CSV table of C-alpha atoms in Angstrom, one decimal:
chain,number,residue,atom,x,y,z
A,457,MET,CA,-1.3,37.6,53.5
A,458,LEU,CA,-2.8,41.0,54.2
A,459,MET,CA,-3.4,42.9,51.1
A,460,THR,CA,-2.9,46.7,50.9
A,461,ARG,CA,-3.6,49.3,48.3
A,462,ASP,CA,0.1,49.0,47.1
A,463,THR,CA,0.0,45.3,46.2
A,464,TRP,CA,2.6,43.9,43.8
A,465,TYR,CA,2.8,40.6,42.0
A,466,THR,CA,5.9,39.2,40.5
A,467,GLY,CA,5.8,36.5,37.8
A,468,PHE,CA,5.1,35.6,34.2
A,469,ILE,CA,2.2,36.1,31.8
A,470,LEU,CA,0.9,32.7,30.6
A,471,TYR,CA,-2.0,33.9,28.4
A,472,LYS,CA,-3.7,37.1,27.4
A,473,GLU,CA,-6.7,38.0,25.2
A,474,ASP,CA,-8.6,41.0,24.2
A,475,TYR,CA,-11.3,42.0,26.7
A,476,GLY,CA,-13.8,44.8,26.0
A,477,ASN,CA,-12.7,48.0,24.4
A,478,ASN,CA,-8.9,48.1,24.1
A,479,SER,CA,-8.4,46.1,27.3
A,480,VAL,CA,-6.8,42.7,27.9
A,481,ARG,CA,-7.5,39.9,30.3
A,482,LEU,CA,-4.6,37.7,31.2
A,483,TYR,CA,-3.5,34.7,33.2
A,484,PHE,CA,-0.6,35.6,35.4
A,485,LEU,CA,1.6,33.1,37.3
A,486,SER,CA,2.9,35.0,40.4
A,487,ILE,CA,5.3,33.9,43.1
A,488,GLU,CA,2.9,35.4,45.7
A,489,LYS,CA,-0.5,34.0,44.7
A,490,GLY,CA,0.0,31.3,42.1
A,491,LEU,CA,-2.2,31.5,39.0
A,492,ILE,CA,-4.4,34.5,39.0
A,493,HIS,CA,-6.7,36.5,36.6
A,494,LEU,CA,-5.7,40.1,35.9
A,495,TYR,CA,-7.0,42.9,33.7
A,496,CYS,CA,-5.3,45.8,32.0
A,497,LYS,CA,-7.5,48.7,30.9
A,498,GLY,CA,-6.5,50.4,27.6
A,499,ALA,CA,-3.6,48.0,27.0
A,500,ASN,CA,-4.4,47.8,23.2
A,501,SER,CA,-4.8,51.5,22.7
A,502,LYS,CA,-2.1,53.4,20.7
A,503,ASN,CA,-1.1,55.6,23.6
A,504,SER,CA,-0.9,52.8,26.2
A,505,LYS,CA,2.2,52.8,28.4
A,506,LEU,CA,1.4,49.4,30.0
A,507,GLY,CA,0.4,47.3,27.0
A,508,PRO,CA,3.7,47.0,25.2
A,509,SER,CA,5.4,45.7,28.3
A,510,LEU,CA,3.0,42.8,28.8
A,511,GLN,CA,5.2,40.2,27.0
A,512,TYR,CA,5.3,36.5,27.3
A,513,PHE,CA,8.4,34.9,29.0
A,514,SER,CA,9.3,38.2,30.5
A,515,LEU,CA,9.6,38.5,34.3
A,516,LEU,CA,7.3,41.3,35.4
A,517,ARG,CA,6.4,43.1,38.5
A,518,LEU,CA,2.9,44.3,38.5
A,519,GLN,CA,1.1,46.7,40.8
A,520,VAL,CA,-2.6,45.9,41.1
A,521,ALA,CA,-5.5,48.0,42.2
A,522,GLY,CA,-9.3,47.8,42.4
A,523,LYS,CA,-11.7,46.3,44.8
A,524,LEU,CA,-10.6,42.8,44.0
A,525,LEU,CA,-7.0,43.7,43.3
A,526,ASN,CA,-7.2,42.5,39.7
A,527,TYR,CA,-6.5,45.6,37.6
A,528,ILE,CA,-3.0,46.4,36.6
A,529,SER,CA,-2.0,50.0,37.4
A,530,LYS,CA,1.8,49.9,37.0
A,531,VAL,CA,4.4,47.6,35.3
A,532,GLU,CA,8.0,47.1,36.2
A,533,ILE,CA,10.1,44.9,33.9
A,534,GLU,CA,12.3,42.7,36.0
A,535,SER,CA,13.9,41.2,32.8
A,536,LEU,CA,13.4,41.3,29.1
A,537,ALA,CA,11.6,38.4,27.4
A,538,ILE,CA,13.5,35.2,26.7
A,539,LYS,CA,13.9,34.8,22.9
A,540,TYR,CA,13.5,31.1,22.0
A,541,PRO,CA,14.2,29.3,18.8
A,542,THR,CA,11.0,28.1,17.1
A,543,GLU,CA,10.8,24.6,18.6
A,544,GLN,CA,11.6,25.8,22.1
A,545,PHE,CA,9.1,28.6,21.7
A,546,TYR,CA,6.3,26.1,21.0
A,547,CYS,CA,7.4,24.0,23.9
A,548,ALA,CA,7.3,27.0,26.2
A,549,CYS,CA,3.8,27.9,24.9
A,550,TYR,CA,2.8,24.3,25.6
A,551,ILE,CA,3.6,24.5,29.3
A,552,ASN,CA,1.8,27.9,29.5
A,553,GLU,CA,-1.3,26.3,27.9
A,554,LEU,CA,-1.1,23.2,30.1
A,555,ILE,CA,-1.2,25.3,33.3
A,556,THR,CA,-4.0,27.6,32.2
A,557,LYS,CA,-6.2,24.6,31.1
A,558,ILE,CA,-5.6,22.4,34.1
A,559,LEU,CA,-5.0,24.5,37.2
A,560,PRO,CA,-7.6,26.7,38.9
A,561,THR,CA,-7.1,30.4,39.7
A,562,ASN,CA,-6.9,32.3,43.0
A,563,SER,CA,-6.7,29.2,45.2
A,564,TYR,CA,-3.1,28.7,46.4
A,565,LEU,CA,-1.3,28.9,49.7
A,566,GLU,CA,2.0,30.8,49.7
A,567,SER,CA,4.1,27.6,49.7
A,568,GLU,CA,2.0,26.2,46.8
A,569,ALA,CA,2.4,29.4,44.8
A,570,PHE,CA,6.1,29.3,45.4
A,571,ASP,CA,6.5,25.7,44.3
A,572,LEU,CA,4.4,26.2,41.1
A,573,PHE,CA,6.3,29.4,40.1
A,574,ASN,CA,9.7,27.7,40.9
A,575,PHE,CA,9.3,24.6,38.7
A,576,TYR,CA,7.8,26.7,35.9
A,577,LYS,CA,10.7,29.1,36.0
A,578,ASN,CA,13.2,26.1,36.0
A,579,THR,CA,11.5,24.7,32.9
A,580,LEU,CA,11.8,28.0,31.0
A,581,ILE,CA,15.6,27.9,31.7
A,582,GLU,CA,15.9,24.3,30.7
A,583,LEU,CA,14.1,24.9,27.5
A,584,PHE,CA,16.3,27.9,26.7
A,585,TYR,CA,19.5,25.7,27.1
A,586,ALA,CA,18.0,22.7,25.3
A,587,GLU,CA,20.4,21.7,22.5
A,588,ASN,CA,18.3,19.0,20.8
A,589,THR,CA,14.9,17.2,20.8
A,590,GLN,CA,16.0,14.9,23.6
A,591,HIS,CA,16.7,17.9,25.9
A,592,GLN,CA,13.3,19.4,25.0
A,593,SER,CA,11.6,16.1,25.9
A,594,LEU,CA,13.4,15.8,29.2
A,595,ALA,CA,12.4,19.4,30.2
A,596,LEU,CA,8.7,18.8,29.1
A,597,ARG,CA,8.4,15.4,30.8
A,598,LYS,CA,9.9,16.8,34.0
A,599,PHE,CA,7.4,19.7,33.9
A,600,GLU,CA,4.4,17.4,33.2
A,601,ILE,CA,5.3,15.0,36.1
A,602,ASN,CA,5.9,17.9,38.5
A,603,LEU,CA,2.6,19.5,37.5
A,604,LEU,CA,0.8,16.2,38.1
A,605,THR,CA,2.7,15.7,41.4
A,606,PHE,CA,1.6,19.3,42.4
A,607,LEU,CA,-2.0,18.2,41.8
A,608,GLY,CA,-1.4,15.0,43.8
A,609,ILE,CA,-2.8,12.6,41.2
A,610,ILE,CA,0.3,10.7,40.0
A,611,PRO,CA,1.9,7.9,42.1
A,612,TYR,CA,5.6,8.1,43.0
A,613,THR,CA,7.5,5.8,40.7
A,614,ALA,CA,9.9,4.6,43.4
A,615,TYR,CA,7.2,2.6,45.2
A,616,ASP,CA,4.5,0.1,44.3
A,617,TYR,CA,0.8,0.3,45.4
A,618,GLN,CA,1.7,-1.3,48.7
A,619,GLY,CA,4.5,1.2,49.5
A,620,GLN,CA,7.3,-1.3,48.8
A,621,ASP,CA,10.4,-0.3,46.8
A,622,ILE,CA,10.3,-0.8,43.1
A,623,ASP,CA,12.4,-3.8,41.9
A,624,PRO,CA,14.8,-2.6,39.2
A,625,GLN,CA,14.5,-6.0,37.5
A,626,GLY,CA,10.7,-6.2,37.8
A,627,GLU,CA,7.8,-5.4,35.4
A,628,TYR,CA,4.9,-3.4,36.6
A,629,PHE,CA,1.4,-2.5,35.5
A,630,LEU,CA,-0.2,0.8,36.5
A,631,ILE,CA,-3.7,1.0,38.0
A,632,GLN,CA,-4.5,4.7,38.0
A,633,ASP,CA,-6.3,4.9,41.3
A,634,GLN,CA,-3.9,2.5,43.1
A,635,GLY,CA,-0.4,2.6,41.7
A,636,PHE,CA,2.1,0.2,40.3
A,637,ILE,CA,1.5,-3.5,40.6
A,638,ASN,CA,4.1,-6.2,39.9
A,639,HIS,CA,3.1,-8.4,37.0
A,640,LYS,CA,3.3,-11.5,39.2
A,641,GLN,CA,0.9,-9.9,41.8
A,642,ILE,CA,-1.7,-8.8,39.3
A,643,ASN,CA,-2.2,-12.3,38.1
A,644,LEU,CA,-3.0,-13.3,41.7
A,645,LEU,CA,-5.3,-10.3,42.1
A,646,THR,CA,-7.1,-11.2,38.9
A,647,LEU,CA,-7.8,-14.7,40.2
A,648,ASP,CA,-8.9,-13.4,43.5
A,649,TYR,CA,-11.4,-11.0,41.9
A,650,LEU,CA,-12.7,-13.8,39.7
A,651,GLU,CA,-13.3,-16.0,42.8
A,652,GLN,CA,-15.1,-13.2,44.6
A,653,GLU,CA,-17.2,-12.5,41.5
A,654,GLN,CA,-18.1,-16.1,41.2
A,655,LYS,CA,-19.1,-16.3,44.9
A,656,LEU,CA,-21.3,-13.2,44.6
A,657,LYS,CA,-23.0,-14.6,41.5
A,658,GLN,CA,-23.8,-17.8,43.3
A,659,GLN,CA,-25.1,-15.9,46.3
A,660,TRP,CA,-27.2,-13.7,44.0
A,661,GLU,CA,-28.8,-16.8,42.5
A,662,GLN,CA,-29.6,-18.2,45.9
A,663,ASP,CA,-30.7,-15.0,47.7
A,664,PRO,CA,-30.7,-11.8,45.5
A,665,ASP,CA,-31.7,-9.6,48.4
A,666,SER,CA,-28.5,-10.4,50.3
A,667,VAL,CA,-26.1,-9.1,47.6
A,668,ASP,CA,-25.5,-5.5,46.9
A,669,PRO,CA,-25.7,-5.0,43.1
A,670,LEU,CA,-23.0,-2.3,43.2
A,671,ALA,CA,-20.5,-4.7,44.8
A,672,LEU,CA,-20.9,-7.1,41.8
A,673,GLN,CA,-20.6,-4.2,39.3
A,674,TYR,CA,-17.5,-3.0,41.1
A,675,LEU,CA,-15.7,-6.3,40.9
A,676,GLU,CA,-16.5,-6.5,37.2
A,677,TYR,CA,-15.2,-3.0,36.7
A,678,GLN,CA,-11.9,-3.8,38.6
A,679,HIS,CA,-11.4,-7.0,36.6
A,680,GLN,CA,-11.9,-5.1,33.3
A,681,GLN,CA,-9.6,-2.3,34.5
A,682,TYR,CA,-6.8,-4.8,35.3
A,683,GLN,CA,-7.1,-6.3,31.9
A,684,GLN,CA,-6.9,-2.9,30.3
A,685,GLN,CA,-4.0,-1.7,32.3
A,686,GLN,CA,-2.0,-4.8,31.6
A,687,LYS,CA,-1.4,-3.3,28.1
A,688,LEU,CA,0.7,-0.6,29.8
A,689,THR,CA,3.9,-2.2,31.0
A,690,PHE,CA,6.5,-0.2,33.0
A,691,TYR,CA,9.9,-1.6,33.7
A,692,GLY,CA,11.3,-1.1,37.2
A,693,LYS,CA,14.6,0.2,36.0
A,694,TYR,CA,12.9,3.1,34.1
A,695,LEU,CA,10.5,3.8,36.9
A,696,LEU,CA,13.4,4.4,39.3
A,697,LEU,CA,15.1,6.6,36.7
A,698,ILE,CA,11.9,8.6,36.2
A,699,HIS,CA,11.8,9.2,40.0
A,700,GLU,CA,15.4,10.4,40.0
A,701,LEU,CA,15.2,12.6,36.9
A,702,PHE,CA,11.7,14.1,37.0
A,703,PHE,CA,10.4,14.2,40.5
A,704,GLU,CA,11.4,17.2,42.6
A,705,ASN,CA,13.1,16.5,45.9
A,706,GLU,CA,10.3,15.5,48.3
A,707,ASN,CA,12.1,17.0,51.3
A,708,ARG,CA,12.9,20.3,49.7
A,709,SER,CA,12.3,23.1,52.1
A,710,THR,CA,10.1,26.0,51.2
A,711,PRO,CA,10.0,29.4,52.8
A,712,THR,CA,7.5,29.7,55.6
A,713,GLN,CA,6.9,33.4,54.9
A,714,LEU,CA,7.4,35.3,51.7
A,715,ASN,CA,8.1,39.0,52.0
A,716,LEU,CA,8.1,39.6,48.3
A,717,ASN,CA,7.4,43.3,47.8
A,718,ASP,CA,10.9,44.3,48.8
A,719,GLU,CA,12.9,41.1,48.4
A,720,THR,CA,11.7,39.5,45.2
A,721,LYS,CA,14.9,40.0,43.4
A,722,ALA,CA,17.0,38.6,46.3
A,723,LEU,CA,14.6,35.6,46.7
A,724,LEU,CA,14.8,34.7,43.0
A,725,LYS,CA,18.6,34.9,43.1
A,726,GLU,CA,18.7,32.7,46.1
A,727,GLN,CA,16.5,30.1,44.4
A,728,ASP,CA,18.3,30.1,41.1
A,729,ASP,CA,21.2,32.3,40.2
A,730,GLN,CA,20.8,31.2,36.6
A,731,LEU,CA,17.5,33.0,36.4
A,732,ALA,CA,19.1,36.4,37.0
A,733,SER,CA,22.0,35.8,34.6
A,734,LEU,CA,19.7,34.4,31.9
A,735,LEU,CA,16.8,36.8,32.0
A,736,GLN,CA,18.8,40.0,32.7
A,737,VAL,CA,21.7,39.5,30.3
A,738,LYS,CA,19.7,38.1,27.4
A,739,ILE,CA,19.4,41.4,25.5
A,740,ASP,CA,18.8,42.2,21.9
A,741,LEU,CA,21.3,45.0,21.3
A,742,ASP,CA,19.4,46.1,18.2
A,743,GLU,CA,16.5,47.2,20.5
A,744,LYS,CA,18.4,49.7,22.6
A,745,ARG,CA,15.3,51.5,23.9
A,746,GLN,CA,14.2,48.3,25.7
A,747,VAL,CA,17.4,47.9,27.7
A,748,VAL,CA,16.1,49.6,30.8
A,749,THR,CA,15.0,47.2,33.6
A,750,LYS,CA,13.3,47.8,37.0
A,751,ILE,CA,12.2,51.3,35.9
A,752,THR,CA,8.6,52.2,35.7
A,753,TYR,CA,7.2,54.1,32.8
A,754,GLN,CA,6.5,57.1,35.1
A,755,GLN,CA,10.2,57.1,36.3
A,756,LEU,CA,11.3,56.8,32.7
A,757,LYS,CA,9.2,59.8,31.7
A,758,ASN,CA,10.4,62.0,34.6
A,759,ASN,CA,14.0,61.1,35.4
A,760,PHE,CA,15.6,59.2,32.5
A,761,ASN,CA,17.7,60.9,29.9
A,762,GLU,CA,19.9,59.9,27.0
A,763,ALA,CA,23.1,59.8,29.1
A,764,ASP,CA,21.4,57.3,31.5
A,765,LEU,CA,20.4,55.2,28.6
A,766,GLU,CA,24.0,55.0,27.2
A,767,GLN,CA,25.4,54.2,30.7
A,768,ALA,CA,22.8,51.4,31.2
A,769,LEU,CA,23.6,50.0,27.7
A,770,ALA,CA,27.3,50.0,28.4
A,771,GLN,CA,26.8,48.1,31.7
A,772,LYS,CA,24.6,45.5,30.0
A,773,ILE,CA,27.0,45.0,27.1
A,774,THR,CA,29.8,44.4,29.7
A,775,GLN,CA,27.5,41.8,31.5
A,776,PHE,CA,26.7,40.2,28.2
A,777,LYS,CA,30.3,39.8,27.2
A,778,LYS,CA,31.1,38.3,30.6
A,779,PHE,CA,28.2,35.9,30.3
A,780,LYS,CA,29.4,34.8,26.8
A,781,GLU,CA,32.9,34.2,28.2
A,782,GLN,CA,31.6,32.0,31.0
A,783,ASN,CA,29.5,30.1,28.5
A,784,SER,CA,32.5,29.4,26.2
A,785,LYS,CA,34.5,28.1,29.2
A,786,SER,CA,31.7,25.8,30.3
A,787,LYS,CA,31.3,24.2,26.9
A,788,ASN,CA,34.6,22.5,27.3
A,789,SER,CA,33.4,20.7,30.4
A,790,LEU,CA,29.6,20.5,30.7
A,791,SER,CA,26.8,22.0,28.7
A,792,MET,CA,24.5,24.6,30.3
A,793,PHE,CA,21.5,22.2,30.0
A,794,ALA,CA,23.4,19.5,31.9
A,795,GLN,CA,24.3,22.0,34.6
A,796,ASN,CA,20.7,23.1,35.0
A,797,PHE,CA,19.0,19.7,34.7
A,798,VAL,CA,19.4,17.8,38.0
A,799,ASN,CA,20.9,14.3,37.7
A,800,TYR,CA,21.4,14.7,33.9
A,801,ASN,CA,24.3,12.3,34.1
A,802,LEU,CA,21.9,9.4,34.9
A,803,PHE,CA,20.3,10.0,31.5
A,804,LYS,CA,23.6,10.6,29.7
A,805,ASN,CA,25.1,7.3,30.8
A,806,LEU,CA,22.3,5.3,29.2
A,807,ASP,CA,22.7,4.1,25.6
A,808,SER,CA,20.6,5.6,22.9
A,809,GLN,CA,18.0,2.8,23.0
A,810,GLU,CA,17.6,3.1,26.8
A,811,GLN,CA,17.3,6.8,26.5
A,812,LYS,CA,14.5,6.4,24.0
A,813,GLN,CA,12.8,3.8,26.1
A,814,LEU,CA,13.0,6.0,29.2
A,815,LEU,CA,11.4,9.0,27.5
A,816,ASN,CA,8.7,6.8,26.0
A,817,GLN,CA,7.8,5.4,29.4
A,818,ALA,CA,7.8,8.9,31.0
A,819,HIS,CA,5.6,10.2,28.2
A,820,THR,CA,3.2,7.3,28.5
A,821,LEU,CA,2.9,7.9,32.3
A,822,SER,CA,2.3,11.6,32.1
A,823,LYS,CA,0.0,11.3,29.1
A,824,LEU,CA,-2.2,8.8,30.9
A,825,TYR,CA,-3.1,11.3,33.6
A,826,LEU,CA,-3.1,14.5,31.4
A,827,ASN,CA,-5.6,13.0,29.1
A,828,VAL,CA,-8.0,12.5,32.1
A,829,LEU,CA,-7.6,16.1,33.2
A,830,LEU,CA,-7.8,17.6,29.7
A,831,GLY,CA,-10.7,15.5,28.4
A,832,SER,CA,-11.6,16.7,25.0
A,833,ARG,CA,-9.7,20.0,25.2
A,834,ILE,CA,-6.9,20.4,22.7
A,835,ILE,CA,-3.5,21.8,23.4
A,836,HIS,CA,-3.1,24.1,20.4
A,837,SER,CA,0.6,24.8,20.8
A,838,LYS,CA,1.3,21.0,20.7
A,839,GLU,CA,-0.5,20.8,17.4
A,840,LYS,CA,1.4,23.7,16.0
A,841,LEU,CA,4.7,22.1,17.0
A,842,ILE,CA,3.8,18.9,15.3
A,843,GLU,CA,2.9,20.8,12.1
A,844,TYR,CA,6.1,22.7,12.3
A,845,LYS,CA,8.2,19.5,12.6
A,846,ARG,CA,6.4,17.9,9.7
A,847,LEU,CA,7.0,21.0,7.6
A,848,MET,CA,10.7,21.0,8.4
A,849,ALA,CA,11.0,17.3,7.7
A,850,SER,CA,9.4,17.8,4.3
A,851,LEU,CA,11.9,20.4,3.4
A,852,THR,CA,15.0,18.3,4.2
């Protein structure tokens, strides 16, 4: 994409921190360039016009300047920040922290940036509509698995390591660098490795120079890995459900060219009408001065008056009432979470024990790979959520 002096990015702030004198540095997830580093000079000063608008979970449109196009010069608020209940807020912070600690910056193709932005945005909506802990878990597991799929390090749960369909009645072990192996096959593989190891040892005793020491070490490593991974049993039924519930459609088409400067709003509406209705209608009526959207601070200063404010407020109140009426009608049929979460009925039709087992299997799968990526780094929002739940449990 050819960059010009009037370059705009549309997306969400994932993390921001103080940088130098009154400035901030932030991670910004944009639909155009994916995860990028940006800076905002004077954002923490008392007279800053840009700083107050840099809010988490608010869809923003930023104009950038500078030699590297990484300094924010203007902010347009596409929608006000989503206001989550406490648990959902920590969950949303968790996905922000996960992205910033795992993914690199400034290294995405247009289609990759679009995919990353899209499933992040969908997760924000799903968390907003989550009605209980199960819904939160579904949204988070889906995000984790999509993130790992985006990185290309997690095997598809619909196929085993040989590319064969998963047997719903089978039991499988996971070898991280190979995939899912049927428990019957892994016993044969273990015997095969033991035989190869024994042959190499005999050959080593007869002629040490004819045996590569690394080959012997590799066989021992594989045997130990198989023994270790046998502790992680995945059931075919749940692997197939994980594939249906959490993996994005592999054949989903993505736009070949994104002309986002002029068509961002239309593109977002095309991708998910719920985003516009959720982010533009969710307004705190007590904060009337924040009701104006898609108006820069410069325009607000020069062209906006009290009459315009009252008119904009009246329009938003009308939209809000209409949105509430639609929600009340939908409650009689299907919850908003169920409408936004693809294939939710597959989960709903399971009994409580099966639902719990499915979520445990999905968590085990994603945790296995996330632990490798994170290493010793701690996800602080996860720790805060655990502390909050313990506190609430102690008060009941």
